């Protein structure tokens, strides 16, 4: 039984796998007479046919295809959704075009503004979209680009299209989904412009006088006939995306302004992903400094890698292909790991740090404390995997491997101090691994995990198909008791956790498995842990964290999220992890009652009650006054009678009873079921790894050994800490 209520994405929430929810490739391939020059019409970031090279663009090179009707008919196929993610996708599409122009070496600056009326402007100082007439359509290239689902042009410099998008293709999609759009082009000393409504031109391409500016400026308003909400832009989401694009496009200046709040940001990273690595390593203690960095072009392929070791125990690795984040890795990551392990082993052997017959470093050893960014640009990316975000091109593996062997090998040779420090770190990891293995074997021999029966405190469900089974991880025995009584035992299992689980960031795996709460959780889930973790064996495909709505509850939630993030990340990747949303208040008025999930909602209801109360009183008072006036023979109809001031809480004129739920334990089983567990009525937030960088940053800040940044984070976020949402 699946929850019918919409599932909201949480903020740990994760990276929209670009190119995922777009037009299927097979469809565009079937389109007759489509000469695909660069990429198929869509998906912008999917598997695409081999690009052809060209030296320069002219209008005739654009393959005119179909109109924009299909886009308005099935917007979700082009921008993923008609919710907030789709709304942001419009921005990414237009920004991609500017990024491409920057990567082609023509634009240096990209500006993005969220206006007060939720129109968006994106501008670059590139060559400007071509405006010359197409010999067949006799239309301006600009109009063709903006109003047709073309297969892409021949794009400048004769190279491949670098950013994930389709130069110009995305622009027409955004146009189709906008109630209004205006494009201005500065080119050859003139300004050209055209305006559109729902993708159709409403003006000709006009010449508007002289300018020295060259570039493209696109302004649009998302169409409210298409999107659920057209002004829901989230500044942070926009900034995170643009910052990442700026890191991946070294040297490009990116300015962002939110006119609604006055917030603004400016990014320019001349060091590209090397600066990204510095940012990711943050306040961790560095082993080698500055990071290793290589940027190498091999024919049509560009390989950019940067890495740095820190004293941390975890790995922080980001891989990109054509600026798309490959959350599931791929061939570039495989090549990188193979070369990293090999070069470190070679160096260690050569310098007698690893004995000839001693244990070689494993791939796991060299992960510890590693912060790395791999960014490859290639003509024909193939994406596969669960979220279509895993790079599949085999040629990339050998290229990355050989670039790493050569350049990282030389780096080690040329910087012996750095090299020895790195070797020290990874050899320590190797020793810890051997020790941990020994410890784990002892623990396992004692039967800590394998062959263990399900923990006694787990109230399992009768359903055996994981796809239909839910596990509620509940804070405390008393709430656990209510949940056990309130649940639907057919498909809902309950695991109460007592107190706080270990601080997983600081604990080693063997220590953790020895912890009873962790052990119970691992056994209940059934997929093992750490390296051996296997998401296919998980017994529940909906794992719901249900904690109290107070600071302790938030803390336990963070601990659990850290645990899953570190040791069972696939659970998050597969979308199995959720956060329950118990109500904060119960408001009662007469026979009616409302469960309320946040303060805003509470205020709304109280306001309604206040108004209703006033109306009631004024009608009563009005009637009374009228009666009196009538009997006195006076005419005072229409006179306003003011209501009394009504006090919502506490005061003598209490408008309603408000009960604040601090703990789940305060709810009886029926209440818990109806408000938080019943799939028909509940809301659960799905946890995804949107900005894994940010999650990791917060996890490290909150959970790591270094006290100072944690203190700062808590001070900075003290106000929000009660509903800490990671
Ligand atoms: C704010 C959005 O779209 N910039 C942009 C787009 C293009 C060009 C330059 C461009 C590309 C080429 C030649 C080329 C586009 N060109 C095309 C098409 N910014 C924004 N800046 N001249 C100009 O790739 O050869 C589509 S978009 F199709 F004409 F190539």
Coordinates of C-alpha atoms in Angstrom, one line a residue, residues 21-410:
X21 CA 13.2 13.5 -16.7
X22 CA 13.4 14.7 -20.2
X23 CA 12.2 13.7 -23.5
X24 CA 13.1 10.1 -24.2
X25 CA 15.9 9.7 -26.7
X26 CA 14.1 7.1 -28.7
X27 CA 11.4 9.6 -29.5
X28 CA 13.7 12.2 -30.9
X29 CA 15.5 9.6 -32.9
X30 CA 12.3 8.6 -34.5
X31 CA 11.6 12.2 -35.6
X32 CA 11.9 12.1 -39.4
X33 CA 14.5 14.1 -41.2
X34 CA 16.2 15.1 -38.1
X35 CA 19.8 15.6 -38.7
X36 CA 21.3 15.6 -35.3
X37 CA 24.5 17.5 -35.4
X38 CA 25.4 17.8 -31.8
X39 CA 22.8 16.1 -29.7
X40 CA 19.4 14.8 -30.1
X41 CA 16.6 17.3 -29.4
X42 CA 16.3 16.0 -25.9
X43 CA 17.0 14.9 -23.3
X44 CA 19.4 17.8 -22.7
X45 CA 21.7 15.6 -20.6
X46 CA 20.9 12.1 -21.7
X47 CA 22.6 9.6 -24.0
X48 CA 23.2 11.3 -27.3
X49 CA 24.4 10.4 -30.7
X50 CA 27.9 11.3 -31.8
X51 CA 28.4 15.0 -32.4
X52 CA 29.8 16.2 -35.7
X53 CA 32.3 19.0 -35.8
X54 CA 31.8 22.3 -37.4
X55 CA 34.0 25.3 -37.7
X56 CA 31.5 28.1 -37.6
X57 CA 27.9 28.6 -37.2
X58 CA 25.5 30.1 -39.7
X59 CA 21.7 30.1 -39.8
X60 CA 21.4 27.3 -42.3
X61 CA 23.0 25.0 -40.0
X62 CA 20.1 24.9 -37.6
X63 CA 17.9 22.0 -38.4
X64 CA 14.4 23.2 -38.2
X65 CA 12.1 20.6 -36.7
X66 CA 8.9 20.7 -34.9
X67 CA 7.1 23.4 -33.0
X68 CA 6.8 23.7 -29.3
X69 CA 3.3 22.1 -28.8
X70 CA 4.7 18.8 -27.4
X71 CA 6.6 20.8 -24.7
X72 CA 3.4 22.5 -23.5
X73 CA 1.5 19.2 -23.7
X74 CA 4.0 17.2 -21.7
X75 CA 6.1 19.7 -19.8
X76 CA 7.3 17.1 -17.3
X77 CA 9.2 15.3 -20.0
X78 CA 11.2 18.4 -20.8
X79 CA 11.8 20.0 -17.4
X80 CA 11.3 17.1 -15.0
X81 CA 8.2 18.4 -13.2
X82 CA 5.8 21.2 -13.1
X83 CA 6.7 21.9 -9.4
X84 CA 9.4 23.9 -8.0
X85 CA 12.2 21.7 -9.5
X86 CA 10.8 22.3 -13.0
X87 CA 10.7 26.0 -12.3
X88 CA 14.3 26.0 -11.4
X89 CA 15.1 23.8 -14.4
X90 CA 14.1 26.7 -16.6
X91 CA 16.9 28.7 -15.1
X92 CA 19.4 25.9 -15.5
X93 CA 18.5 25.6 -19.2
X94 CA 19.1 29.2 -20.0
X95 CA 22.2 29.5 -17.8
X96 CA 23.6 26.4 -19.6
X97 CA 23.6 28.3 -22.8
X98 CA 25.6 31.1 -21.2
X99 CA 28.0 28.5 -19.7
X100 CA 28.5 26.9 -23.1
X101 CA 29.3 30.3 -24.5
X102 CA 31.8 30.8 -21.7
X103 CA 33.3 27.4 -22.3
X104 CA 33.6 28.2 -26.0
X105 CA 35.8 31.1 -24.9
X106 CA 33.4 33.9 -25.9
X107 CA 31.6 34.9 -22.6
X108 CA 33.3 36.0 -19.4
X109 CA 30.4 37.1 -17.3
X110 CA 26.9 35.7 -16.5
X111 CA 24.4 37.7 -14.6
X112 CA 21.1 36.3 -13.2
X113 CA 18.4 38.3 -11.6
X114 CA 15.2 37.1 -9.8
X115 CA 13.0 40.1 -10.2
X116 CA 10.3 41.2 -7.7
X117 CA 7.5 39.9 -10.0
X118 CA 9.3 36.6 -10.3
X119 CA 10.4 37.2 -13.8
X120 CA 14.0 36.0 -14.4
X121 CA 16.7 37.6 -16.4
X122 CA 19.9 35.8 -17.5
X123 CA 22.5 37.7 -19.4
X124 CA 25.9 36.9 -20.8
X125 CA 28.6 38.9 -22.7
X126 CA 29.2 36.3 -25.4
X127 CA 28.7 36.5 -29.2
X128 CA 24.9 36.8 -28.9
X129 CA 22.5 34.3 -30.4
X130 CA 22.8 34.4 -34.2
X131 CA 20.1 36.6 -35.9
X132 CA 20.8 36.1 -39.6
X133 CA 18.1 34.7 -41.9
X134 CA 17.7 31.0 -42.4
X135 CA 17.8 30.4 -46.2
X136 CA 14.9 27.9 -46.1
X137 CA 12.6 29.2 -43.4
X138 CA 13.5 32.8 -44.2
X139 CA 13.2 33.4 -40.5
X140 CA 15.8 34.9 -38.3
X141 CA 18.0 32.3 -36.6
X142 CA 17.0 33.8 -33.3
X143 CA 13.3 33.1 -33.9
X144 CA 14.0 29.6 -35.1
X145 CA 16.1 28.9 -32.1
X146 CA 13.5 30.2 -29.7
X147 CA 10.4 28.7 -31.3
X148 CA 11.3 25.3 -32.6
X149 CA 12.4 22.1 -31.0
X150 CA 15.5 21.9 -33.3
X151 CA 18.2 19.3 -32.9
X152 CA 20.8 21.9 -32.1
X153 CA 23.0 24.0 -34.3
X154 CA 26.6 23.6 -35.2
X155 CA 28.2 25.2 -32.3
X156 CA 31.1 27.5 -32.3
X157 CA 34.7 26.6 -32.3
X158 CA 34.1 23.2 -33.9
X159 CA 34.2 21.5 -30.5
X160 CA 31.6 19.6 -28.7
X161 CA 28.9 21.1 -26.7
X162 CA 30.4 21.2 -23.2
X163 CA 27.8 21.9 -20.6
X164 CA 25.1 19.3 -20.3
X165 CA 22.4 21.2 -22.1
X166 CA 21.8 21.6 -25.8
X167 CA 22.9 24.9 -26.9
X168 CA 19.7 26.8 -27.8
X169 CA 17.5 23.7 -27.5
X170 CA 16.7 24.4 -23.9
X171 CA 15.9 28.0 -24.7
X172 CA 12.9 27.1 -26.8
X173 CA 11.6 24.7 -24.1
X174 CA 11.8 27.6 -21.6
X175 CA 10.1 29.8 -24.0
X176 CA 7.3 27.3 -24.6
X177 CA 6.7 27.1 -20.8
X178 CA 6.7 30.9 -20.3
X179 CA 3.7 33.2 -20.3
X180 CA 6.1 35.8 -21.6
X181 CA 9.6 36.0 -22.8
X182 CA 11.9 38.6 -24.3
X183 CA 15.3 38.0 -25.8
X184 CA 17.8 40.7 -26.5
X185 CA 20.9 40.1 -28.6
X186 CA 23.9 42.5 -28.9
X187 CA 25.7 41.7 -32.1
X188 CA 27.7 43.6 -34.7
X189 CA 27.1 46.9 -33.0
X190 CA 23.3 46.5 -32.9
X191 CA 20.6 45.4 -30.5
X192 CA 18.1 42.9 -31.7
X193 CA 15.1 41.8 -29.7
X194 CA 12.0 39.6 -30.0
X195 CA 9.1 38.9 -27.6
X196 CA 7.0 35.8 -27.2
X197 CA 3.9 34.5 -25.5
X198 CA 3.8 30.9 -24.6
X199 CA 6.5 30.2 -27.1
X200 CA 4.9 32.1 -30.0
X201 CA 6.5 35.3 -31.3
X202 CA 4.4 38.4 -30.5
X203 CA 6.8 40.8 -32.3
X204 CA 9.1 40.5 -35.2
X205 CA 12.9 40.4 -34.6
X206 CA 13.4 44.1 -34.1
X207 CA 16.6 46.1 -34.6
X208 CA 16.7 48.5 -31.7
X209 CA 19.7 50.8 -32.3
X210 CA 23.4 50.8 -31.7
X211 CA 25.3 49.2 -28.9
X212 CA 28.8 48.3 -28.0
X213 CA 27.6 45.4 -26.0
X214 CA 27.7 41.9 -27.3
X215 CA 25.8 39.1 -25.7
X216 CA 22.4 37.6 -25.0
X217 CA 19.9 38.6 -22.4
X218 CA 16.8 36.5 -21.8
X219 CA 13.9 37.5 -19.6
X220 CA 10.9 35.3 -18.9
X221 CA 8.0 34.6 -16.6
X222 CA 7.1 31.0 -16.1
X223 CA 3.5 30.2 -17.2
X224 CA 1.1 29.7 -14.4
X225 CA -1.0 27.5 -16.8
X226 CA 1.9 25.1 -16.6
X227 CA 3.6 25.4 -13.2
X228 CA 1.9 24.9 -9.9
X229 CA 3.6 28.0 -8.6
X230 CA 5.5 30.5 -10.7
X231 CA 7.2 32.5 -8.0
X232 CA 8.6 29.9 -5.8
X233 CA 12.2 30.4 -6.7
X234 CA 14.5 29.4 -3.9
X235 CA 17.5 31.7 -3.7
X236 CA 19.7 29.0 -2.0
X237 CA 18.9 26.4 -4.7
X238 CA 19.8 28.9 -7.4
X239 CA 23.0 30.0 -5.7
X240 CA 24.1 26.4 -5.1
X241 CA 23.6 25.4 -8.7
X242 CA 25.3 28.5 -10.1
X243 CA 28.2 28.2 -7.7
X244 CA 28.8 24.7 -8.8
X245 CA 28.6 25.7 -12.5
X246 CA 31.1 28.5 -11.7
X247 CA 33.5 26.0 -10.1
X248 CA 33.2 23.8 -13.2
X249 CA 33.8 26.7 -15.6
X250 CA 37.0 28.3 -14.5
X251 CA 37.3 32.0 -14.9
X252 CA 33.7 32.8 -15.6
X253 CA 32.2 35.5 -13.4
X254 CA 28.7 34.8 -12.1
X255 CA 26.6 37.4 -10.5
X256 CA 23.3 36.6 -8.9
X257 CA 20.7 39.1 -7.5
X258 CA 17.4 38.4 -5.8
X259 CA 15.5 41.6 -6.0
X260 CA 12.8 40.3 -3.7
X261 CA 15.1 40.3 -0.8
X262 CA 18.1 42.2 -2.0
X263 CA 20.4 39.2 -1.5
X264 CA 23.2 38.8 -4.0
X265 CA 26.3 36.7 -4.7
X266 CA 29.3 36.8 -6.9
X267 CA 31.4 33.9 -8.0
X268 CA 34.5 33.7 -10.0
X269 CA 36.9 30.8 -9.6
X270 CA 40.1 31.1 -11.6
X271 CA 41.3 27.9 -10.1
X272 CA 38.2 26.0 -11.2
X273 CA 37.8 22.6 -9.5
X274 CA 41.0 23.1 -7.6
X275 CA 39.2 25.9 -5.7
X276 CA 36.2 23.5 -5.4
X277 CA 38.4 21.0 -3.6
X278 CA 39.6 23.7 -1.3
X279 CA 36.0 24.6 -0.6
X280 CA 35.0 20.9 0.0
X281 CA 38.0 20.3 2.3
X282 CA 36.7 23.3 4.3
X283 CA 38.1 23.4 7.8
X284 CA 39.4 19.9 7.8
X285 CA 43.2 19.5 8.6
X286 CA 45.0 19.2 5.3
X287 CA 47.6 16.6 4.5
X288 CA 48.9 17.9 1.2
X289 CA 48.5 21.6 0.3
X290 CA 47.7 23.0 -2.2
X291 CA 45.6 20.3 -3.8
X292 CA 46.9 18.3 -6.8
X293 CA 45.5 19.6 -10.0
X294 CA 45.5 18.6 -13.7
X295 CA 43.6 19.9 -16.7
X296 CA 44.3 17.9 -19.9
X297 CA 42.8 17.9 -23.3
X298 CA 43.0 14.7 -25.2
X299 CA 41.5 15.2 -28.7
X300 CA 37.8 15.8 -28.1
X301 CA 38.0 15.0 -24.4
X302 CA 39.0 17.2 -21.5
X303 CA 40.0 15.7 -18.2
X304 CA 40.2 17.9 -15.1
X305 CA 41.1 16.4 -11.8
X306 CA 41.9 17.9 -8.4
X307 CA 42.5 16.1 -5.1
X308 CA 43.6 16.8 -1.6
X309 CA 44.0 14.5 1.4
X310 CA 42.7 15.6 4.8
X311 CA 42.8 14.1 8.3
X312 CA 39.2 13.1 8.0
X313 CA 38.2 9.5 7.7
X314 CA 35.6 9.8 5.0
X315 CA 35.9 10.3 1.3
X316 CA 34.4 13.3 -0.4
X317 CA 34.4 12.7 -4.2
X318 CA 32.4 14.5 -6.8
X319 CA 32.4 13.4 -10.4
X320 CA 31.0 15.4 -13.3
X321 CA 30.6 14.7 -17.0
X322 CA 29.7 17.8 -19.1
X323 CA 29.0 19.7 -15.9
X324 CA 26.4 17.1 -14.8
X325 CA 26.9 15.7 -11.4
X326 CA 27.3 11.9 -11.6
X327 CA 25.9 10.9 -8.2
X328 CA 26.5 7.2 -9.1
X329 CA 30.0 7.8 -10.4
X330 CA 30.9 5.9 -13.6
X331 CA 33.9 5.1 -15.8
X332 CA 35.8 8.3 -14.9
X333 CA 35.6 7.4 -11.3
X334 CA 36.7 3.8 -11.9
X335 CA 39.7 5.0 -13.9
X336 CA 40.6 7.6 -11.2
X337 CA 40.5 5.0 -8.4
X338 CA 42.5 2.5 -10.3
X339 CA 45.3 5.0 -11.0
X340 CA 45.2 6.6 -7.5
X341 CA 45.7 3.2 -5.8
X342 CA 48.3 2.2 -8.3
X343 CA 50.4 5.4 -8.2
X344 CA 50.3 5.4 -4.4
X345 CA 51.4 1.8 -4.2
X346 CA 54.2 2.4 -6.7
X347 CA 55.5 5.3 -4.8
X348 CA 55.3 3.5 -1.5
X349 CA 57.2 0.5 -2.9
X350 CA 59.8 2.6 -4.6
X351 CA 60.5 4.5 -1.4
X352 CA 60.4 1.6 0.9
X353 CA 57.3 2.8 2.7
X354 CA 55.5 -0.4 1.6
X355 CA 57.5 -3.6 1.9
X356 CA 57.9 -5.6 -1.3
X357 CA 56.0 -8.5 0.2
X358 CA 53.9 -6.3 2.5
X359 CA 50.2 -5.7 2.2
X360 CA 49.4 -3.4 -0.7
X361 CA 47.2 -0.4 -0.2
X362 CA 43.6 -1.2 -1.3
X363 CA 41.1 1.1 -3.0
X364 CA 39.4 1.5 0.4
X365 CA 42.6 2.7 2.1
X366 CA 43.2 5.4 -0.4
X367 CA 39.7 6.7 0.0
X368 CA 40.2 7.8 3.6
X369 CA 40.4 11.5 3.9
X370 CA 40.3 12.0 0.2
X371 CA 38.6 15.1 -1.2
X372 CA 38.5 15.0 -5.0
X373 CA 36.7 16.5 -7.9
X374 CA 36.8 14.8 -11.4
X375 CA 35.3 16.8 -14.2
X376 CA 35.3 15.4 -17.8
X377 CA 34.0 16.9 -20.9
X378 CA 33.3 14.6 -23.8
X379 CA 31.4 14.7 -27.1
X380 CA 28.9 11.9 -26.5
X381 CA 28.2 11.1 -22.9
X382 CA 26.3 7.9 -22.1
X383 CA 24.5 7.9 -18.8
X384 CA 23.2 4.8 -17.1
X385 CA 22.3 3.5 -13.6
X386 CA 19.3 3.9 -11.4
X387 CA 19.1 7.7 -11.8
X388 CA 20.7 7.9 -15.2
X389 CA 23.5 9.7 -13.7
X390 CA 26.3 7.2 -14.0
X391 CA 28.8 7.9 -16.8
X392 CA 29.1 4.8 -19.0
X393 CA 31.7 5.8 -21.7
X394 CA 34.4 3.2 -21.7
X395 CA 37.0 5.4 -23.5
X396 CA 36.9 7.8 -20.5
X397 CA 38.2 5.2 -18.1
X398 CA 41.5 4.7 -19.8
X399 CA 41.9 8.4 -20.4
X400 CA 41.4 9.3 -16.8
X401 CA 43.6 6.5 -15.7
X402 CA 46.5 7.5 -17.9
X403 CA 46.2 11.2 -17.1
X404 CA 46.3 10.3 -13.4
X405 CA 49.1 7.8 -13.7
X406 CA 51.2 10.4 -15.5
X407 CA 50.4 13.6 -13.7
X408 CA 49.7 12.3 -10.2
X409 CA 52.7 10.0 -10.5
X410 CA 54.9 13.1 -11.4

